[in-house]
PDB file of C-alpha atoms in Angstrom:
ATOM      1  CA  MET A   1       0.942   0.339  22.144  1.00  0.00           C
ATOM      2  CA  SER A   2       2.758   2.146  19.370  1.00  0.00           C
ATOM      3  CA  ALA A   3       6.450   1.510  18.964  1.00  0.00           C
ATOM      4  CA  GLU A   4       7.121   4.794  20.239  1.00  0.00           C
ATOM      5  CA  ALA A   5       5.560   4.464  23.509  1.00  0.00           C
ATOM      6  CA  ARG A   6       7.453   3.946  26.573  1.00  0.00           C
ATOM      7  CA  VAL A   7       7.589   4.597  30.252  1.00  0.00           C
ATOM      8  CA  SER A   8      10.046   7.586  31.270  1.00  0.00           C
ATOM      9  CA  SER A   9      11.830   8.370  34.103  1.00  0.00           C
ATOM     10  CA  THR A  10      13.498  11.807  35.567  1.00  0.00           C
ATOM     11  CA  GLN A  11      14.495  13.115  38.825  1.00  0.00           C
ATOM     12  CA  ILE A  12      12.408  15.117  41.261  1.00  0.00           C
ATOM     13  CA  GLY A  13      15.344  17.739  41.614  1.00  0.00           C
ATOM     14  CA  SER A  14      17.666  18.088  45.041  1.00  0.00           C
ATOM     15  CA  TRP A  15      21.034  16.485  44.641  1.00  0.00           C
ATOM     16  CA  PRO A  16      23.747  15.567  47.301  1.00  0.00           C
ATOM     17  CA  GLY A  17      26.939  17.889  47.853  1.00  0.00           C
ATOM     18  CA  THR A  18      27.706  21.591  46.741  1.00  0.00           C
ATOM     19  CA  ASP A  19      29.215  20.724  43.360  1.00  0.00           C
ATOM     20  CA  HIS A  20      26.520  21.694  40.772  1.00  0.00           C
ATOM     21  CA  GLU A  21      28.471  21.659  37.661  1.00  0.00           C
ATOM     22  CA  THR A  22      28.873  17.851  38.232  1.00  0.00           C
ATOM     23  CA  ALA A  23      25.211  17.515  39.175  1.00  0.00           C
ATOM     24  CA  LEU A  24      23.958  18.928  36.379  1.00  0.00           C
ATOM     25  CA  ARG A  25      26.439  16.765  33.974  1.00  0.00           C
ATOM     26  CA  ILE A  26      25.103  13.704  36.130  1.00  0.00           C
ATOM     27  CA  SER A  27      21.164  14.587  35.500  1.00  0.00           C
ATOM     28  CA  LEU A  28      21.649  15.212  31.810  1.00  0.00           C
ATOM     29  CA  GLU A  29      23.631  11.755  31.546  1.00  0.00           C
ATOM     30  CA  GLU A  30      21.457   9.704  33.589  1.00  0.00           C
ATOM     31  CA  THR A  31      17.966  11.198  32.919  1.00  0.00           C
ATOM     32  CA  PRO A  32      18.112  11.815  29.581  1.00  0.00           C
ATOM     33  CA  ASP A  33      14.120  11.637  28.856  1.00  0.00           C
ATOM     34  CA  LEU A  34      13.749  14.334  30.961  1.00  0.00           C
ATOM     35  CA  PRO A  35      16.795  16.014  32.715  1.00  0.00           C
ATOM     36  CA  VAL A  36      16.513  18.644  35.808  1.00  0.00           C
ATOM     37  CA  LEU A  37      18.316  21.799  36.893  1.00  0.00           C
ATOM     38  CA  PRO A  38      19.676  20.358  40.218  1.00  0.00           C
ATOM     39  CA  GLU A  39      18.794  21.797  43.571  1.00  0.00           C
ATOM     40  CA  LEU A  40      21.507  21.371  46.079  1.00  0.00           C
ATOM     41  CA  PRO A  41      20.548  22.305  49.749  1.00  0.00           C
ATOM     42  CA  GLU A  42      23.762  21.157  50.859  1.00  0.00           C
ATOM     43  CA  ARG A  43      25.057  24.787  49.595  1.00  0.00           C
ATOM     44  CA  GLY A  44      22.734  26.365  52.319  1.00  0.00           C
ATOM     45  CA  PRO A  45      19.259  28.032  52.499  1.00  0.00           C
ATOM     46  CA  HIS A  46      19.684  30.297  49.444  1.00  0.00           C
ATOM     47  CA  ALA A  47      20.164  27.065  47.386  1.00  0.00           C
ATOM     48  CA  ALA A  48      17.633  24.891  49.284  1.00  0.00           C
ATOM     49  CA  MET A  49      13.459  24.762  47.995  1.00  0.00           C
ATOM     50  CA  ILE A  50      12.460  27.949  49.251  1.00  0.00           C
ATOM     51  CA  GLY A  51      15.499  29.903  49.062  1.00  0.00           C
ATOM     52  CA  ARG A  52      15.209  29.312  45.380  1.00  0.00           C
ATOM     53  CA  ALA A  53      11.423  30.083  45.304  1.00  0.00           C
ATOM     54  CA  THR A  54      12.337  33.602  46.687  1.00  0.00           C
ATOM     55  CA  ALA A  55      14.280  34.281  43.543  1.00  0.00           C
ATOM     56  CA  LEU A  56      11.687  33.540  41.537  1.00  0.00           C
ATOM     57  CA  LEU A  57       8.798  36.377  43.512  1.00  0.00           C
ATOM     58  CA  PRO A  58       9.623  39.969  41.637  1.00  0.00           C
ATOM     59  CA  GLU A  59       8.622  42.477  43.494  1.00  0.00           C
ATOM     60  CA  LEU A  60       8.856  41.017  46.796  1.00  0.00           C
ATOM     61  CA  SER A  61      11.338  41.427  49.442  1.00  0.00           C
ATOM     62  CA  VAL A  62      12.053  38.134  51.296  1.00  0.00           C
ATOM     63  CA  ASP A  63      14.793  37.985  54.017  1.00  0.00           C
ATOM     64  CA  LEU A  64      16.304  34.836  55.696  1.00  0.00           C
ATOM     65  CA  GLN A  65      15.660  35.238  59.604  1.00  0.00           C
ATOM     66  CA  PRO A  66      16.486  32.799  62.742  1.00  0.00           C
ATOM     67  CA  SER A  67      13.201  31.815  62.139  1.00  0.00           C
ATOM     68  CA  GLY A  68      13.104  31.113  58.694  1.00  0.00           C
ATOM     69  CA  TRP A  69      12.195  33.181  55.331  1.00  0.00           C
ATOM     70  CA  ARG A  70      10.014  36.179  56.271  1.00  0.00           C
ATOM     71  CA  LEU A  71       8.327  38.871  53.677  1.00  0.00           C
ATOM     72  CA  VAL A  72      10.378  42.510  54.646  1.00  0.00           C
ATOM     73  CA  HIS A  73       9.976  46.096  53.608  1.00  0.00           C
ATOM     74  CA  GLY A  74      12.495  47.250  51.106  1.00  0.00           C
ATOM     75  CA  GLU A  75      15.416  45.402  49.453  1.00  0.00           C
ATOM     76  CA  ALA A  76      16.673  42.096  50.859  1.00  0.00           C
ATOM     77  CA  LYS A  77      20.148  40.889  50.647  1.00  0.00           C
ATOM     78  CA  ASP A  78      19.271  37.189  51.434  1.00  0.00           C
ATOM     79  CA  ARG A  79      17.183  37.327  48.529  1.00  0.00           C
ATOM     80  CA  ARG A  80      19.427  38.936  46.120  1.00  0.00           C
ATOM     81  CA  ARG A  81      21.877  36.197  47.190  1.00  0.00           C
ATOM     82  CA  ALA A  82      19.552  33.429  46.294  1.00  0.00           C
ATOM     83  CA  HIS A  83      18.795  35.491  42.842  1.00  0.00           C
ATOM     84  CA  GLN A  84      22.418  35.436  41.914  1.00  0.00           C
ATOM     85  CA  LEU A  85      22.828  31.426  42.822  1.00  0.00           C
ATOM     86  CA  PHE A  86      19.762  30.681  40.481  1.00  0.00           C
ATOM     87  CA  ARG A  87      21.473  32.812  37.905  1.00  0.00           C
ATOM     88  CA  ASP A  88      24.841  31.129  38.182  1.00  0.00           C
ATOM     89  CA  ASP A  89      22.731  27.816  37.873  1.00  0.00           C
ATOM     90  CA  LEU A  90      21.346  29.251  34.966  1.00  0.00           C
ATOM     91  CA  GLU A  91      24.245  29.918  33.070  1.00  0.00           C
ATOM     92  CA  ARG A  92      25.383  26.612  33.591  1.00  0.00           C
ATOM     93  CA  LEU A  93      22.272  24.927  32.229  1.00  0.00           C
ATOM     94  CA  GLU A  94      22.850  27.367  29.206  1.00  0.00           C
ATOM     95  CA  GLU A  95      26.692  26.267  28.968  1.00  0.00           C
ATOM     96  CA  ARG A  96      25.562  22.597  29.073  1.00  0.00           C
ATOM     97  CA  SER A  97      22.479  23.179  26.518  1.00  0.00           C
ATOM     98  CA  PRO A  98      20.108  20.242  27.001  1.00  0.00           C
ATOM     99  CA  GLU A  99      19.183  18.686  23.813  1.00  0.00           C
ATOM    100  CA  HIS A 100      15.196  18.830  23.957  1.00  0.00           C
ATOM    101  CA  ARG A 101      13.838  19.485  27.552  1.00  0.00           C
ATOM    102  CA  VAL A 102      14.816  20.150  30.966  1.00  0.00           C
ATOM    103  CA  LYS A 103      12.438  20.270  34.285  1.00  0.00           C
ATOM    104  CA  ILE A 104      13.150  23.238  37.222  1.00  0.00           C
ATOM    105  CA  GLY A 105      11.812  22.552  40.256  1.00  0.00           C
ATOM    106  CA  VAL A 106      10.421  25.366  42.415  1.00  0.00           C
ATOM    107  CA  ALA A 107       8.448  25.283  45.809  1.00  0.00           C
ATOM    108  CA  GLY A 108       4.565  25.727  44.914  1.00  0.00           C
ATOM    109  CA  PRO A 109       2.266  28.584  46.243  1.00  0.00           C
ATOM    110  CA  TRP A 110       0.758  26.520  48.876  1.00  0.00           C
ATOM    111  CA  THR A 111       4.206  25.296  50.506  1.00  0.00           C
ATOM    112  CA  LEU A 112       5.501  28.944  50.017  1.00  0.00           C
ATOM    113  CA  ALA A 113       2.259  30.144  51.872  1.00  0.00           C
ATOM    114  CA  ALA A 114       2.895  27.960  54.850  1.00  0.00           C
ATOM    115  CA  SER A 115       6.899  28.121  55.150  1.00  0.00           C
ATOM    116  CA  LEU A 116       7.148  32.220  54.623  1.00  0.00           C
ATOM    117  CA  ASP A 117       6.223  34.805  57.481  1.00  0.00           C
ATOM    118  CA  LEU A 118       4.707  38.178  56.950  1.00  0.00           C
ATOM    119  CA  PRO A 119       6.824  41.134  58.285  1.00  0.00           C
ATOM    120  CA  LEU A 120       4.986  40.579  61.464  1.00  0.00           C
ATOM    121  CA  GLY A 121       5.949  36.847  62.064  1.00  0.00           C
ATOM    122  CA  LYS A 122       2.737  35.397  60.896  1.00  0.00           C
ATOM    123  CA  LEU A 123       2.537  32.763  58.457  1.00  0.00           C
ATOM    124  CA  VAL A 124       1.660  34.006  55.003  1.00  0.00           C
ATOM    125  CA  LEU A 125      -0.683  31.306  55.081  1.00  0.00           C
ATOM    126  CA  THR A 126      -3.210  32.952  58.070  1.00  0.00           C
ATOM    127  CA  ASP A 127      -3.802  35.854  55.454  1.00  0.00           C
ATOM    128  CA  ARG A 128      -5.810  34.967  52.039  1.00  0.00           C
ATOM    129  CA  GLY A 129      -4.840  38.367  50.598  1.00  0.00           C
ATOM    130  CA  ALA A 130      -1.049  37.713  51.233  1.00  0.00           C
ATOM    131  CA  THR A 131      -1.672  33.960  49.799  1.00  0.00           C
ATOM    132  CA  ARG A 132      -2.640  34.976  47.018  1.00  0.00           C
ATOM    133  CA  GLU A 133       0.093  37.687  46.284  1.00  0.00           C
ATOM    134  CA  ILE A 134       2.606  34.573  46.580  1.00  0.00           C
ATOM    135  CA  ALA A 135       0.903  32.890  44.214  1.00  0.00           C
ATOM    136  CA  GLU A 136       0.639  35.724  41.714  1.00  0.00           C
ATOM    137  CA  SER A 137       4.162  36.787  42.281  1.00  0.00           C
ATOM    138  CA  LEU A 138       5.316  33.050  41.347  1.00  0.00           C
ATOM    139  CA  THR A 139       3.160  32.887  38.396  1.00  0.00           C
ATOM    140  CA  LEU A 140       4.589  36.143  37.047  1.00  0.00           C
ATOM    141  CA  GLY A 141       8.315  34.889  37.896  1.00  0.00           C
ATOM    142  CA  ILE A 142       8.070  32.044  36.451  1.00  0.00           C
ATOM    143  CA  THR A 143       6.521  33.313  33.586  1.00  0.00           C
ATOM    144  CA  GLU A 144       9.360  35.556  33.145  1.00  0.00           C
ATOM    145  CA  LEU A 145      11.722  32.645  33.663  1.00  0.00           C
ATOM    146  CA  ARG A 146      10.417  31.034  30.882  1.00  0.00           C
ATOM    147  CA  HIS A 147      10.893  33.553  28.658  1.00  0.00           C
ATOM    148  CA  GLU A 148      14.724  34.093  29.755  1.00  0.00           C
ATOM    149  CA  LEU A 149      15.004  30.523  29.001  1.00  0.00           C
ATOM    150  CA  GLY A 150      13.572  30.487  25.660  1.00  0.00           C
ATOM    151  CA  ARG A 151      16.109  33.144  24.579  1.00  0.00           C
ATOM    152  CA  ARG A 152      18.903  31.215  26.755  1.00  0.00           C
ATOM    153  CA  LEU A 153      17.911  27.913  25.352  1.00  0.00           C
ATOM    154  CA  PRO A 154      16.108  28.167  21.755  1.00  0.00           C
ATOM    155  CA  GLY A 155      14.182  25.251  20.760  1.00  0.00           C
ATOM    156  CA  VAL A 156      14.488  23.433  24.379  1.00  0.00           C
ATOM    157  CA  GLU A 157      10.979  22.568  26.140  1.00  0.00           C
ATOM    158  CA  VAL A 158      11.418  23.787  29.902  1.00  0.00           C
ATOM    159  CA  VAL A 159       8.921  21.840  32.572  1.00  0.00           C
ATOM    160  CA  ILE A 160       8.360  23.857  35.794  1.00  0.00           C
ATOM    161  CA  GLN A 161       7.710  21.860  38.501  1.00  0.00           C
ATOM    162  CA  LEU A 162       5.801  22.740  41.546  1.00  0.00           C
ATOM    163  CA  ASP A 163       7.323  21.137  45.007  1.00  0.00           C
ATOM    164  CA  GLU A 164       4.112  21.019  47.227  1.00  0.00           C
ATOM    165  CA  PRO A 165       5.905  18.802  50.052  1.00  0.00           C
ATOM    166  CA  MET A 166       3.323  20.848  52.506  1.00  0.00           C
ATOM    167  CA  LEU A 167      -0.048  20.754  50.627  1.00  0.00           C
ATOM    168  CA  PRO A 168      -1.898  17.661  52.210  1.00  0.00           C
ATOM    169  CA  LEU A 169      -1.551  19.415  55.464  1.00  0.00           C
ATOM    170  CA  VAL A 170      -2.688  22.723  54.351  1.00  0.00           C
ATOM    171  CA  VAL A 171      -5.780  21.082  52.532  1.00  0.00           C
ATOM    172  CA  ALA A 172      -6.465  19.089  56.115  1.00  0.00           C
ATOM    173  CA  GLY A 173      -5.800  22.318  58.221  1.00  0.00           C
ATOM    174  CA  GLU A 174      -2.998  20.897  60.083  1.00  0.00           C
ATOM    175  CA  ILE A 175      -0.793  23.663  59.566  1.00  0.00           C
ATOM    176  CA  ARG A 176      -0.136  25.245  62.915  1.00  0.00           C
ATOM    177  CA  THR A 177      -0.016  29.113  63.569  1.00  0.00           C
ATOM    178  CA  THR A 178       3.198  30.431  64.564  1.00  0.00           C
ATOM    179  CA  SER A 179       2.516  30.262  68.164  1.00  0.00           C
ATOM    180  CA  ARG A 180       1.581  26.725  67.484  1.00  0.00           C
ATOM    181  CA  LEU A 181      -1.431  27.396  69.470  1.00  0.00           C
ATOM    182  CA  HIS A 182      -4.318  27.118  66.531  1.00  0.00           C
ATOM    183  CA  ARG A 183      -4.473  25.690  63.472  1.00  0.00           C
ATOM    184  CA  ILE A 184      -4.980  27.444  59.970  1.00  0.00           C
ATOM    185  CA  ALA A 185      -8.313  26.632  58.488  1.00  0.00           C
ATOM    186  CA  ALA A 186      -8.189  23.946  55.800  1.00  0.00           C
ATOM    187  CA  ILE A 187      -8.443  25.123  51.981  1.00  0.00           C
ATOM    188  CA  ASP A 188     -11.350  24.182  49.769  1.00  0.00           C
ATOM    189  CA  GLU A 189     -10.802  22.858  46.205  1.00  0.00           C
ATOM    190  CA  PRO A 190     -11.924  25.378  44.243  1.00  0.00           C
ATOM    191  CA  ASP A 191      -9.400  27.412  46.234  1.00  0.00           C
ATOM    192  CA  LEU A 192      -7.041  25.152  46.466  1.00  0.00           C
ATOM    193  CA  ILE A 193      -6.504  24.273  42.050  1.00  0.00           C
ATOM    194  CA  ALA A 194      -7.439  28.383  41.392  1.00  0.00           C
ATOM    195  CA  PRO A 195      -3.765  29.363  41.872  1.00  0.00           C
ATOM    196  CA  LEU A 196      -2.593  25.959  40.351  1.00  0.00           C
ATOM    197  CA  GLU A 197      -4.593  26.430  36.813  1.00  0.00           C
ATOM    198  CA  ARG A 198      -2.999  30.077  36.557  1.00  0.00           C
ATOM    199  CA  LEU A 199       0.738  28.324  37.239  1.00  0.00           C
ATOM    200  CA  ALA A 200       0.138  25.559  34.955  1.00  0.00           C
ATOM    201  CA  ALA A 201      -0.703  28.229  32.334  1.00  0.00           C
ATOM    202  CA  THR A 202       2.139  29.642  32.755  1.00  0.00           C
ATOM    203  CA  GLY A 203       4.089  26.231  31.980  1.00  0.00           C
ATOM    204  CA  ALA A 204       4.190  25.000  35.593  1.00  0.00           C
ATOM    205  CA  THR A 205       2.731  21.599  34.093  1.00  0.00           C
ATOM    206  CA  TRP A 206       4.293  19.357  36.946  1.00  0.00           C
ATOM    207  CA  LEU A 207       3.448  18.707  40.871  1.00  0.00           C
ATOM    208  CA  HIS A 208       5.204  16.804  43.032  1.00  0.00           C
ATOM    209  CA  CYS A 209       4.375  15.818  46.638  1.00  0.00           C
ATOM    210  CA  CYS A 210       6.101  13.359  48.534  1.00  0.00           C
ATOM    211  CA  ALA A 211       4.307  13.395  51.603  1.00  0.00           C
ATOM    212  CA  ARG A 212       1.116  11.118  52.154  1.00  0.00           C
ATOM    213  CA  ASP A 213      -2.668  12.128  51.724  1.00  0.00           C
ATOM    214  CA  VAL A 214      -2.103  13.677  48.863  1.00  0.00           C
ATOM    215  CA  PRO A 215      -5.531  14.787  47.038  1.00  0.00           C
ATOM    216  CA  VAL A 216      -4.642  13.308  43.400  1.00  0.00           C
ATOM    217  CA  ARG A 217      -8.611  13.584  42.284  1.00  0.00           C
ATOM    218  CA  SER A 218      -8.307  17.251  43.072  1.00  0.00           C
ATOM    219  CA  LEU A 219      -4.950  18.171  41.406  1.00  0.00           C
ATOM    220  CA  LEU A 220      -6.042  16.116  38.392  1.00  0.00           C
ATOM    221  CA  ARG A 221      -8.718  18.521  37.957  1.00  0.00           C
ATOM    222  CA  VAL A 222      -6.056  21.279  36.829  1.00  0.00           C
ATOM    223  CA  PRO A 223      -5.743  20.504  33.190  1.00  0.00           C
ATOM    224  CA  ASP A 224      -2.530  19.392  31.777  1.00  0.00           C
ATOM    225  CA  LEU A 225      -1.166  18.846  35.035  1.00  0.00           C
ATOM    226  CA  THR A 226       1.523  15.722  35.786  1.00  0.00           C
ATOM    227  CA  VAL A 227       0.825  14.727  39.313  1.00  0.00           C
ATOM    228  CA  ALA A 228       3.971  12.874  40.660  1.00  0.00           C
ATOM    229  CA  VAL A 229       4.003  10.739  44.078  1.00  0.00           C
ATOM    230  CA  ASP A 230       5.656   8.548  46.348  1.00  0.00           C
ATOM    231  CA  ALA A 231       4.340   5.075  45.456  1.00  0.00           C
ATOM    232  CA  ASP A 232       4.894   3.605  49.045  1.00  0.00           C
ATOM    233  CA  LEU A 233       2.757   6.222  50.388  1.00  0.00           C
ATOM    234  CA  LEU A 234      -0.702   6.150  48.503  1.00  0.00           C
ATOM    235  CA  ASP A 235      -3.341   4.596  49.893  1.00  0.00           C
ATOM    236  CA  ARG A 236      -6.577   3.121  48.175  1.00  0.00           C
ATOM    237  CA  THR A 237      -8.240   6.176  47.330  1.00  0.00           C
ATOM    238  CA  GLY A 238      -4.824   7.449  45.824  1.00  0.00           C
ATOM    239  CA  TRP A 239      -4.105   4.314  43.825  1.00  0.00           C
ATOM    240  CA  GLU A 240      -7.686   4.665  42.403  1.00  0.00           C
ATOM    241  CA  ALA A 241      -7.216   8.307  41.612  1.00  0.00           C
ATOM    242  CA  VAL A 242      -3.643   7.586  39.728  1.00  0.00           C
ATOM    243  CA  ALA A 243      -5.212   4.643  37.737  1.00  0.00           C
ATOM    244  CA  GLU A 244      -8.470   7.046  36.916  1.00  0.00           C
ATOM    245  CA  GLY A 245      -5.567   9.684  35.608  1.00  0.00           C
ATOM    246  CA  LEU A 246      -3.770   7.385  33.620  1.00  0.00           C
ATOM    247  CA  ASP A 247      -6.807   5.745  32.008  1.00  0.00           C
ATOM    248  CA  SER A 248      -8.047   9.330  31.129  1.00  0.00           C
ATOM    249  CA  GLY A 249      -4.737  10.047  29.378  1.00  0.00           C
ATOM    250  CA  ARG A 250      -3.198  12.030  31.972  1.00  0.00           C
ATOM    251  CA  SER A 251       0.372  11.604  33.020  1.00  0.00           C
ATOM    252  CA  ILE A 252       1.652  10.382  36.097  1.00  0.00           C
ATOM    253  CA  GLY A 253       4.695  10.217  38.043  1.00  0.00           C
ATOM    254  CA  LEU A 254       5.324   7.611  40.710  1.00  0.00           C
ATOM    255  CA  GLY A 255       8.214   7.591  42.769  1.00  0.00           C
ATOM    256  CA  HIS A 256      10.100   4.782  44.189  1.00  0.00           C
ATOM    257  CA  ALA A 257      13.092   4.315  46.472  1.00  0.00           C
ATOM    258  CA  GLY A 258      14.918   2.054  44.208  1.00  0.00           C
ATOM    259  CA  HIS A 259      16.477   0.030  47.145  1.00  0.00           C
ATOM    260  CA  ASP A 260      15.429  -2.978  45.131  1.00  0.00           C
ATOM    261  CA  GLY A 261      17.286  -4.284  41.934  1.00  0.00           C
ATOM    262  CA  PRO A 262      15.579  -3.072  38.311  1.00  0.00           C
ATOM    263  CA  ASP A 263      14.706  -6.264  37.563  1.00  0.00           C
ATOM    264  CA  GLU A 264      12.312  -6.385  41.154  1.00  0.00           C
ATOM    265  CA  LEU A 265      11.255  -2.757  40.841  1.00  0.00           C
ATOM    266  CA  ALA A 266       9.817  -3.694  37.274  1.00  0.00           C
ATOM    267  CA  HIS A 267       8.097  -6.422  38.633  1.00  0.00           C
ATOM    268  CA  ARG A 268       6.486  -4.199  41.051  1.00  0.00           C
ATOM    269  CA  ILE A 269       5.451  -1.829  38.865  1.00  0.00           C
ATOM    270  CA  LEU A 270       4.010  -4.261  36.555  1.00  0.00           C
ATOM    271  CA  ASP A 271       2.151  -5.893  39.218  1.00  0.00           C
ATOM    272  CA  ARG A 272       0.364  -2.923  40.109  1.00  0.00           C
ATOM    273  CA  ILE A 273      -0.582  -2.128  36.572  1.00  0.00           C
ATOM    274  CA  GLU A 274      -2.326  -5.488  36.313  1.00  0.00           C
ATOM    275  CA  LEU A 275      -3.892  -4.865  39.554  1.00  0.00           C
ATOM    276  CA  LEU A 276      -5.225  -1.421  38.617  1.00  0.00           C
ATOM    277  CA  GLY A 277      -6.496  -2.995  35.353  1.00  0.00           C
ATOM    278  CA  LEU A 278      -4.263  -0.860  33.185  1.00  0.00           C
ATOM    279  CA  GLY A 279      -2.946  -1.782  30.028  1.00  0.00           C
ATOM    280  CA  PRO A 280      -0.063  -1.334  27.998  1.00  0.00           C
ATOM    281  CA  GLU A 281      -1.676   2.177  26.554  1.00  0.00           C
ATOM    282  CA  VAL A 282      -0.608   3.885  29.778  1.00  0.00           C
ATOM    283  CA  SER A 283       3.553   3.249  29.149  1.00  0.00           C
ATOM    284  CA  ASP A 284       4.201   6.627  27.444  1.00  0.00           C
ATOM    285  CA  ARG A 285       1.802   8.268  30.229  1.00  0.00           C
ATOM    286  CA  LEU A 286       3.940   6.804  33.401  1.00  0.00           C
ATOM    287  CA  TRP A 287       7.067   8.317  34.331  1.00  0.00           C
ATOM    288  CA  LEU A 288       9.079   6.399  36.870  1.00  0.00           C
ATOM    289  CA  THR A 289      10.979   8.852  39.650  1.00  0.00           C
ATOM    290  CA  PRO A 290      12.495   8.742  42.656  1.00  0.00           C
ATOM    291  CA  PRO A 291      10.335   9.394  45.498  1.00  0.00           C
ATOM    292  CA  CYS A 292      11.448  12.418  46.540  1.00  0.00           C
ATOM    293  CA  GLY A 293      14.865  14.519  46.328  1.00  0.00           C
ATOM    294  CA  LEU A 294      18.326  12.652  46.674  1.00  0.00           C
ATOM    295  CA  ALA A 295      20.360  15.577  49.138  1.00  0.00           C
ATOM    296  CA  GLY A 296      19.829  12.892  51.842  1.00  0.00           C
ATOM    297  CA  HIS A 297      22.138   9.981  49.931  1.00  0.00           C
ATOM    298  CA  SER A 298      25.582   9.822  48.796  1.00  0.00           C
ATOM    299  CA  GLU A 299      26.383  10.713  45.357  1.00  0.00           C
ATOM    300  CA  ALA A 300      27.174   7.267  44.501  1.00  0.00           C
ATOM    301  CA  GLU A 301      23.707   6.077  46.200  1.00  0.00           C
ATOM    302  CA  ALA A 302      21.867   8.878  44.070  1.00  0.00           C
ATOM    303  CA  VAL A 303      23.299   7.699  40.783  1.00  0.00           C
ATOM    304  CA  ARG A 304      22.737   3.886  41.639  1.00  0.00           C
ATOM    305  CA  MET A 305      18.896   5.121  42.103  1.00  0.00           C
ATOM    306  CA  LEU A 306      18.762   6.474  38.753  1.00  0.00           C
ATOM    307  CA  ARG A 307      20.289   3.973  36.936  1.00  0.00           C
ATOM    308  CA  THR A 308      17.558   1.556  38.518  1.00  0.00           C
ATOM    309  CA  ILE A 309      15.052   3.353  37.857  1.00  0.00           C
ATOM    310  CA  ALA A 310      16.047   4.153  34.615  1.00  0.00           C
ATOM    311  CA  THR A 311      16.649   0.407  33.854  1.00  0.00           C
ATOM    312  CA  ALA A 312      13.080  -0.730  35.651  1.00  0.00           C
ATOM    313  CA  ALA A 313      11.411   1.906  32.784  1.00  0.00           C
ATOM    314  CA  SER A 314      12.811  -0.083  30.154  1.00  0.00           C
ATOM    315  CA  ILE A 315      11.803  -3.418  31.548  1.00  0.00           C
ATOM    316  CA  VAL A 316       8.125  -2.130  31.881  1.00  0.00           C
ATOM    317  CA  THR A 317       8.355  -0.715  28.233  1.00  0.00           C
ATOM    318  CA  GLU A 318       9.219  -3.930  26.948  1.00  0.00           C
ATOM    319  CA  THR A 319       7.187  -6.381  28.756  1.00  0.00           C
ATOM    320  CA  LEU A 320       4.386  -3.749  28.113  1.00  0.00           C
ATOM    321  CA  ALA A 321       4.842  -3.869  24.491  1.00  0.00           C
ATOM    322  CA  GLY A 322       4.846  -7.877  24.193  1.00  0.00           C
ATOM    323  CA  GLU A 323       1.789  -7.955  25.638  1.00  0.00           C
TER     324      GLU A 323
END
């Protein structure tokens, strides 16, 4: 293990409250390894995960209906509002100017396809052509975003995180149609990873899923993708895939709730590393994170969790360095 190798920590994305300026300051101060552009869903649906993603779908019009977000014909006022909120957030990020790198979370193509409706009301996921169109639009939107941030934040590495909470349901064929009468066919592995490979090539090099049954092995077939999961929800197969990924040189994010103190959390992580047969060389490939976004907590609780995770990462680093 080199002297520079260490376990790092970061946030996942969502944050409590409606004060974006404060949320951004906290992220920069508490997670300097990889701060995030916070997502504050309490500001309303236009600022939540799906709403933010609509701001990154160029040439597609999306409007907010009573049933949720829907593709529409012509310009949509709700997408304009989501776009303006996102621009405001980017301006605050530019003003704060992170030193080295920053992570921005956005709903991934499969969660979008399982969340957006077609103009006539069916889910996008029921139409393979529309599903591809969403993925292609998102790829273009992320490419444009990275170019823009290259101008706004010269010298700062921009990491895009795809948030895919619905991915396991899509893979398993458990998403129901709008009528709830039928399930939408499962997605096989080649079709699953193809849009993710294209997105990774644009810089979407993190994928986070806080659900059970994450197809970790399939996701690690996407080159250079860091897969972040909820450690408490991993089964034996999931842990084996995590170990294989770390052992082969891939980076993995492990989410922990941080309810224990940093010492207890660090010992749990070290025990798991030993159980998996991994050594100190995994330090610089291991990220500790909350299991999911922190919007459901108070600000004080969320800050405490970030500090617990960051301290645990330092303890794990020091322990592995001594081995």
